[in-house]
Amino acid sequence: MALFVMWAGTARAQDETREQPPARTGFWGRTQAPSDTLGAYTDCLWGPVPARHDSVSTDLVERSRPAWETAVMVPYWIVGIPFRIVYLGLDQTVIGMDKLGLFGAAAEYPGLKGPFETYIMPVISIGDVEGFTLGLDVTRHDFLGPGNMLFLQGSRSTRKADELSGGTLFNLGKTWAVQIGAGTDEKNLTRYYGLGPESIDGDLSYYHRRTTWGGFEVDKDVGNKIGLELRTYFSKVEALEPVYEIHQSLGRVHGDEIPFGYPGQSNGLTMRLAMYRNNADQTGRPRSGGFQSLGVSLFEATDDSRLQYLTYHINLEKFFPLWHTDRTLALRAFVNRISNTGPVEIPFTRLVTFQRPDELRGFHSLRFYGMGSMALSAEYRWPIWVARGRDDMGVDAYLFSDIGQVYDRTAEISMDHLRFTGGAGLRLIDSERGFGARFEVGLSSEQTVVRLKFSQTFQYDKKGMLYGKNPTKVY
Amino acid sequence: MARTRPRSTDIIWLALLGTLGALLVAPAPSYAREPLRDEPVVWYAHDREPIPTPEFEEPGLVPYAVDSFVGRPFSRFWHPGRFFRWVGTGDRAQEAADINSLDEVVNSTWFTNRIGLTPLTPAELVEGPAHGRDLVTGPDRSTQWTIIGAKTAGVTPGFRIKDAKGDVWLLKFDPPSHPGMTIRSGVVTNLLFHAIGFSVPVDRLVQFSREDLVVGAGAMMRLPRVGKVPMTEANLDSILTATGSIFSGEYHALASRYLDGQPLGPFDDQGIREDDPNDTIRHQDRRELRALKVFAAWVNHFDTKMHNSLDMYVGNPGEGHIRHYLIDFASTLGSFGDALVKRFGYEYGFDTFPIMGRTLTFGLFEDTWVALERPEGLDEVGLFDVATFEPDKWKPDLPHSGMADMTARDGYWAAKILSAFTDEDLRLIVNQGHFQNPAAVDFLVETLAARRDKIVRYWFAKVPPLDFFTLTTAGIEFHDLAVERGYAATGNPRYRYRLSAVDKDRDRNDAGWTPWLETTTTVVPLFDETHRLAEDISRGGEDHPFLAADVQVDYGDGWSSSTIIYGAYVTGRLVALDR
């Protein structure tokens, strides 16, 4: 009976308390209100909340883990040990790099901040013929003036595929620019399958290619999104016996059809004049517009070979917006053609081949050699990630198909010789450079080629001399 | 016979078998409830014990981001306990550890119950942490403000100033591309979060002229690629000109008062602060940090990284304790520096599953948030809408460990607080942003109210909103928050209840539950007309000293899950509530 009365009495007492007008206390602020009134109410939806005192305070403690969870966690902990060790290493590395201020520097330009206001980007790659390659790219922005640039790169590989090159860019006013570049690279295992469109995959052989070059380029923006480029450079190309894979050397595999210029060397001056028109709305994720280029170059031997030839290049690209945001169809067609204007045969090392940016994805670079090449490319792109927006960092996925061939004579262009490839990839778009990298898998009837490249086949970056790109590879 | 060492595959198989065995013998996931005690309900945490002054510590953004994007989500994803708990209960984590027996967060150095428990006066709402502290108008204006430092890097410039009272304030401006957007959003959200119960600095919108500022002796500023240089009046002129935050000839800025005490760096959303003995529970187990997901979703405060928090050591060295603040609300209500990003609030900065989804669907489907647009003609408002907002799908920019552990009860608790904001409350607070266009105020009030309503409806549908039980002469009265605050599908809900005597472990006596009794009022009648406990209630003896009242509601779509309130027979206290 006493219990019943107690309940009723307590209820009345609470009612009386609730009828009192609320006396608000100050909230936050140690200078204003005594801290023990924080959160205290003479009236609230639960009734009175008393001021802080021991009977209504507690030491907070973690909830204990239920027995069933402990049981299932034991295997998780055991299996997770190697993962935790790996992650601990990664975590501590990142923390260490952060304490060195490396990420703060990376925010301004890509790379880690080095001496003399340079930015350094380590380069690591593993390739089937190059082996393990380790290198560094060093960039100095605003070199000897705002907007100028100095770029140096060097790499060494475990299979003698080494490179040392560099270049500078000087802006002369708003419309003129000069690039100067030089370098040397060496690839012990350079692929050769034979000449012409009918070379076969089984005739893979290797030769040792060594190239040295140096020159300059003058760029002029003539307005209306049109640019002119005049490039002059000296180059020396050597084709030698390989050091590795001797059993598969060019001489052994193609003993009965040794191409002209093997072994041997060729050096000379190249002068190239090109015109570009770039009315694409963006470099990284273009939705509309296009990119066109037209070029002709003249090679004149500086040795006693009397070699002389002209190379023509036409490249047409167009971007079409599709159904949703940033879904784009990119189309490309290109033709390269060599015209021998001298009295001697052109060494195979100077012939046209499918190589960056004129690739036939799904085939290895250098799969075909000929006097000319042509190809059509179609690429459907769609965004899968954007950091902030279209103009920022992001990743696009793409499906592509390339159709093309090499030829010695125009009559060789035929359905029988056309090669079809297809594949898919991811494009990393960088807010600073417009394009970061691509990772793609290309399929053809012969092989599957996986590529990680820091250049794109569309809207190929023209600053070849600055970035120390081997000009004998291109055109 | 040669001994062979176990291979790694053997270890994996062993582990898998161990897991299977553990599952076979383990009971189904369940919550261990605290035993009932006939004691006053706890409302405070003992977390103000004097501690030595901890060291300042601020992890870099990149290591924190790597942890947030990689390590922590990976660990959570593969955590078997989270998986089995999710299968068994729908929640991935145990209930929060800083709640009392009535399922409320206790007052602590992290959180103070405010609008969730009692209405706030207009003055309390609009003055926020400045209330009663002579700080409502911002820095003291009796003399010029002396600039003691400047920040010129980044998107928005700012100054550190000292006023006549010696208080130090940070003056922050808008990016030139969006004058009037971030500073106003910052002030509004600061006040909303204060009313919710978080500790926040005093952030006020101030208007001033060039003559109100003077460059102090020794003021320095940092220039890109040059470093620190002495600041001049000419520097001040050029910085002010570049701000673009000029309205009717006056500069508008957000003045944020430096917090009292000694800064110790931000608090992490996971783990504890090792050098704070008062920090006894993991931060991801704090309900206010879990429910930050709901509060942040409301105002689209996607930038909840740890660097937007600050621990302050309050008190004399050796005698003080740490108070935990949330700071910098400029990236809310749809604003973000000089760029407005549609993705914010809809996906993490790097969100694996949406990325996989987009990859595998070849771009054939468009993301919902792409349709998000700014309100026409309202330059001071960013990307903030109702149509594309889904309360359960909102995400911060960086994954947040507390938010990842939010349970249904945590979400309900947060929604209950939001439901306490009336439209009038919202208008009072939004007005503190001093928006130049009255239509911007109307838009923000309407949008905040509509987003609040979406959130509240979502969580009230998950957890029946029967709350705030009190003992009166009529019996146990309770509030049906859905009805009281306008979220019920029907205006005439039905309730039913049953009663039982239980022991401290909530086990019923032999009589068990009474039959269900229906009512249309929010009262569980316990007493007859003589104020005596009704005869038909099963009485507890010494072994069953608590009365349990199980209440359910039907809004027209069937009976809800139970809300059980426990009272002690001896003292008449309501001691616990189970959902």
Short mmCIF file of C-alpha atoms in Angstrom, two decimals, chain A residues 1 3-12 14-15 18 22 24-32 35-41 43-69 71-73 75-76 78-79 83 87 90-91 94-95 98 103 108-109 117 119 140-142 323-325 327 380 382-389 395 397 399 426, chain B residues 15 18-19 22-23 26-27 29-30 40-46 48 60 62-63 66-67 71 75 78-81 84-85 94-99 102 104 107 112-114 116-121 124 129 132-133 225 260-261 280-282 285 314 323 325 336 341 343 349-350 355 358-359 362-366 370 467-473 479 485 526-527 531-533 539 567-571 577:
data_model
loop_
_atom_site.label_atom_id
_atom_site.label_comp_id
_atom_site.label_asym_id
_atom_site.label_seq_id
_atom_site.Cartn_x
_atom_site.Cartn_y
_atom_site.Cartn_z
CA MET A 1 0.00 0.00 0.00
CA LEU A 3 4.25 1.90 -2.60
CA PHE A 4 1.04 3.14 -4.20
CA VAL A 5 0.98 6.29 -2.13
CA MET A 6 4.62 6.92 -2.90
CA TRP A 7 3.97 6.82 -6.64
CA ALA A 8 1.09 9.22 -6.36
CA GLY A 9 3.00 11.57 -4.08
CA THR A 10 5.97 11.68 -6.38
CA ALA A 11 3.72 12.42 -9.30
CA ARG A 12 2.17 15.38 -7.50
CA GLN A 14 6.76 16.55 -10.09
CA ASP A 15 3.63 18.35 -11.23
CA ARG A 18 6.61 21.65 -13.62
CA PRO A 22 11.25 28.25 -16.18
CA ARG A 24 16.79 29.97 -17.53
CA THR A 25 20.43 29.86 -16.78
CA GLY A 26 23.17 31.01 -19.09
CA PHE A 27 24.57 28.52 -21.51
CA TRP A 28 28.08 28.30 -22.73
CA GLY A 29 30.77 30.49 -21.35
CA ARG A 30 32.98 30.01 -18.38
CA THR A 31 33.08 33.74 -17.81
CA GLN A 32 29.32 33.98 -17.67
CA SER A 35 29.97 25.59 -15.18
CA ASP A 36 27.84 23.33 -13.02
CA THR A 37 24.67 24.94 -14.37
CA LEU A 38 25.41 23.97 -17.95
CA GLY A 39 22.55 21.84 -19.18
CA ALA A 40 20.57 22.21 -15.97
CA TYR A 41 16.90 23.08 -16.27
CA ASP A 43 11.90 22.49 -16.34
CA CYS A 44 12.35 20.59 -19.55
CA LEU A 45 10.52 17.92 -21.46
CA TRP A 46 11.79 15.30 -19.04
CA GLY A 47 10.91 17.40 -16.00
CA PRO A 48 13.65 19.07 -13.97
CA VAL A 49 17.25 18.41 -14.85
CA PRO A 50 19.22 19.19 -11.71
CA ALA A 51 22.47 21.12 -11.67
CA ARG A 52 25.64 19.11 -11.87
CA HIS A 53 26.43 17.17 -8.72
CA ASP A 54 27.82 13.76 -8.03
CA SER A 55 24.51 11.90 -7.82
CA VAL A 56 23.62 12.83 -11.39
CA SER A 57 27.11 12.56 -12.89
CA THR A 58 29.05 9.57 -14.03
CA ASP A 59 32.35 8.46 -15.44
CA LEU A 60 31.64 7.41 -18.99
CA VAL A 61 32.97 3.99 -19.86
CA GLU A 62 33.04 2.01 -23.07
CA ARG A 63 30.42 -0.63 -23.54
CA SER A 64 31.87 -4.08 -23.16
CA ARG A 65 32.05 -6.19 -26.27
CA PRO A 66 29.48 -9.00 -26.25
CA ALA A 67 30.83 -12.54 -26.09
CA TRP A 68 29.64 -13.45 -29.57
CA GLU A 69 31.55 -10.56 -31.08
CA ALA A 71 34.37 -15.00 -30.75
CA VAL A 72 34.03 -13.82 -34.33
CA MET A 73 36.76 -11.22 -33.95
CA PRO A 75 39.92 -15.04 -36.67
CA TYR A 76 39.57 -11.52 -38.03
CA ILE A 78 44.62 -13.24 -36.95
CA VAL A 79 43.93 -12.94 -40.67
CA PHE A 83 47.13 -6.27 -43.66
CA TYR A 87 48.88 -0.48 -43.67
CA LEU A 90 51.86 2.93 -45.53
CA ASP A 91 50.39 5.09 -42.82
CA VAL A 94 52.46 9.10 -45.39
CA ILE A 95 52.83 10.67 -41.96
CA ASP A 98 53.64 14.94 -44.44
CA PHE A 103 52.30 17.25 -49.54
CA GLU A 108 50.94 24.04 -55.89
CA TYR A 109 52.35 21.83 -58.65
CA GLU A 117 62.21 25.64 -56.28
CA TYR A 119 59.32 19.84 -58.18
CA ARG A 140 61.26 24.17 -62.43
CA HIS A 141 58.34 26.50 -62.99
CA ASP A 142 58.91 30.19 -63.79
CA TRP A 323 23.19 12.15 -73.75
CA HIS A 324 24.32 13.04 -70.23
CA THR A 325 26.84 15.36 -68.61
CA ARG A 327 29.47 11.80 -71.98
CA TYR A 380 33.30 6.82 -75.90
CA TRP A 382 32.02 8.96 -69.48
CA PRO A 383 32.96 10.39 -66.08
CA ILE A 384 33.16 8.02 -63.14
CA TRP A 385 34.61 10.42 -60.62
CA VAL A 386 35.05 14.14 -60.28
CA ALA A 387 36.75 15.78 -57.34
CA ARG A 388 34.79 18.99 -57.58
CA GLY A 389 33.68 19.62 -61.09
CA VAL A 395 38.60 10.08 -63.81
CA ALA A 397 36.23 5.60 -68.20
CA LEU A 399 35.67 2.29 -74.50
CA LEU A 426 40.54 4.96 -67.45
CA ALA B 15 40.79 -18.71 -39.43
CA GLY B 18 37.39 -20.61 -36.43
CA THR B 19 34.91 -18.00 -37.61
CA ALA B 22 32.43 -19.13 -33.37
CA LEU B 23 29.22 -18.40 -35.23
CA ALA B 26 27.70 -17.71 -30.43
CA PRO B 27 24.25 -16.38 -29.57
CA PRO B 29 23.70 -10.41 -31.72
CA SER B 30 21.97 -8.50 -28.99
CA PRO B 40 18.58 9.64 -10.10
CA VAL B 41 18.99 9.70 -13.85
CA VAL B 42 22.49 10.68 -14.87
CA TRP B 43 22.67 13.94 -16.79
CA TYR B 44 26.37 14.80 -16.63
CA ALA B 45 29.67 13.23 -17.52
CA HIS B 46 32.56 13.44 -15.11
CA ARG B 48 36.20 18.03 -16.09
CA GLY B 60 48.29 16.67 -41.51
CA VAL B 62 46.82 14.09 -46.18
CA PRO B 63 47.52 11.41 -43.54
CA VAL B 66 44.38 8.54 -46.30
CA ASP B 67 43.13 7.10 -43.04
CA GLY B 71 42.34 2.51 -43.61
CA SER B 75 38.70 -1.91 -41.47
CA TRP B 78 35.76 -6.33 -43.18
CA HIS B 79 34.86 -6.12 -39.49
CA PRO B 80 32.85 -9.30 -38.80
CA GLY B 81 31.25 -7.88 -35.67
CA PHE B 84 26.75 -9.82 -37.85
CA ARG B 85 25.35 -6.99 -35.79
CA GLN B 94 26.86 -0.91 -30.50
CA GLU B 95 24.76 1.85 -29.01
CA ALA B 96 26.55 5.03 -28.05
CA ALA B 97 28.33 5.15 -24.72
CA ASP B 98 27.58 8.73 -23.66
CA ILE B 99 23.85 8.35 -23.20
CA LEU B 102 16.50 7.76 -20.79
CA GLU B 104 19.55 11.11 -23.97
CA ASN B 107 25.91 16.97 -20.78
CA THR B 112 25.19 20.48 -23.79
CA ASN B 113 21.51 19.68 -24.17
CA ARG B 114 19.73 22.78 -25.39
CA GLY B 116 16.28 19.27 -27.71
CA LEU B 117 15.14 19.42 -24.11
CA THR B 118 13.61 22.85 -23.76
CA PRO B 119 12.58 25.69 -26.03
CA LEU B 120 15.12 28.48 -26.36
CA THR B 121 14.20 32.13 -26.09
CA GLU B 124 19.29 32.57 -26.84
CA PRO B 129 27.43 31.38 -27.65
CA GLY B 132 24.99 37.06 -21.97
CA ARG B 133 28.65 37.68 -22.71
CA ARG B 225 56.91 32.53 -52.53
CA ASP B 260 39.04 30.99 -24.41
CA GLY B 261 41.82 28.76 -23.26
CA THR B 280 37.36 7.81 -21.74
CA ILE B 281 35.19 6.67 -24.63
CA ARG B 282 36.04 6.40 -28.27
CA ASP B 285 30.97 5.96 -29.72
CA VAL B 314 40.22 25.64 -20.29
CA ARG B 323 36.49 21.46 -24.04
CA TYR B 325 34.51 22.63 -30.25
CA PHE B 336 32.13 26.29 -50.66
CA VAL B 341 30.37 21.67 -56.08
CA ARG B 343 28.72 16.41 -55.49
CA GLY B 349 35.46 12.76 -52.01
CA PHE B 350 36.36 9.35 -53.32
CA ILE B 355 32.42 4.94 -58.93
CA ARG B 358 29.10 4.43 -62.93
CA THR B 359 31.89 2.37 -64.44
CA PHE B 362 28.80 2.82 -68.97
CA GLY B 363 27.49 6.28 -68.23
CA LEU B 364 23.94 5.42 -69.22
CA PHE B 365 22.50 6.72 -65.97
CA GLU B 366 22.81 10.23 -64.60
CA VAL B 370 23.66 16.63 -61.35
CA ASP B 467 9.29 10.34 -25.79
CA PHE B 468 9.70 12.49 -22.70
CA PHE B 469 7.79 10.25 -20.30
CA THR B 470 6.92 11.85 -16.99
CA LEU B 471 4.94 10.69 -13.99
CA THR B 472 1.85 12.78 -13.26
CA THR B 473 -1.31 12.30 -11.27
CA HIS B 479 4.76 13.02 -25.84
CA ARG B 485 5.31 18.59 -34.15
CA LEU B 526 -1.72 4.09 -13.50
CA PHE B 527 -3.89 5.57 -10.81
CA HIS B 531 -4.46 8.43 -6.82
CA ARG B 532 -3.66 4.87 -5.88
CA LEU B 533 -1.99 2.48 -8.18
CA ARG B 539 2.69 -5.54 -8.47
CA GLY B 567 9.73 3.24 -13.00
CA ALA B 568 10.81 2.29 -9.51
CA TYR B 569 8.00 1.29 -7.14
CA VAL B 570 9.74 2.62 -4.05
CA THR B 571 10.66 6.12 -5.15
CA LEU B 577 13.69 3.89 -21.30
#
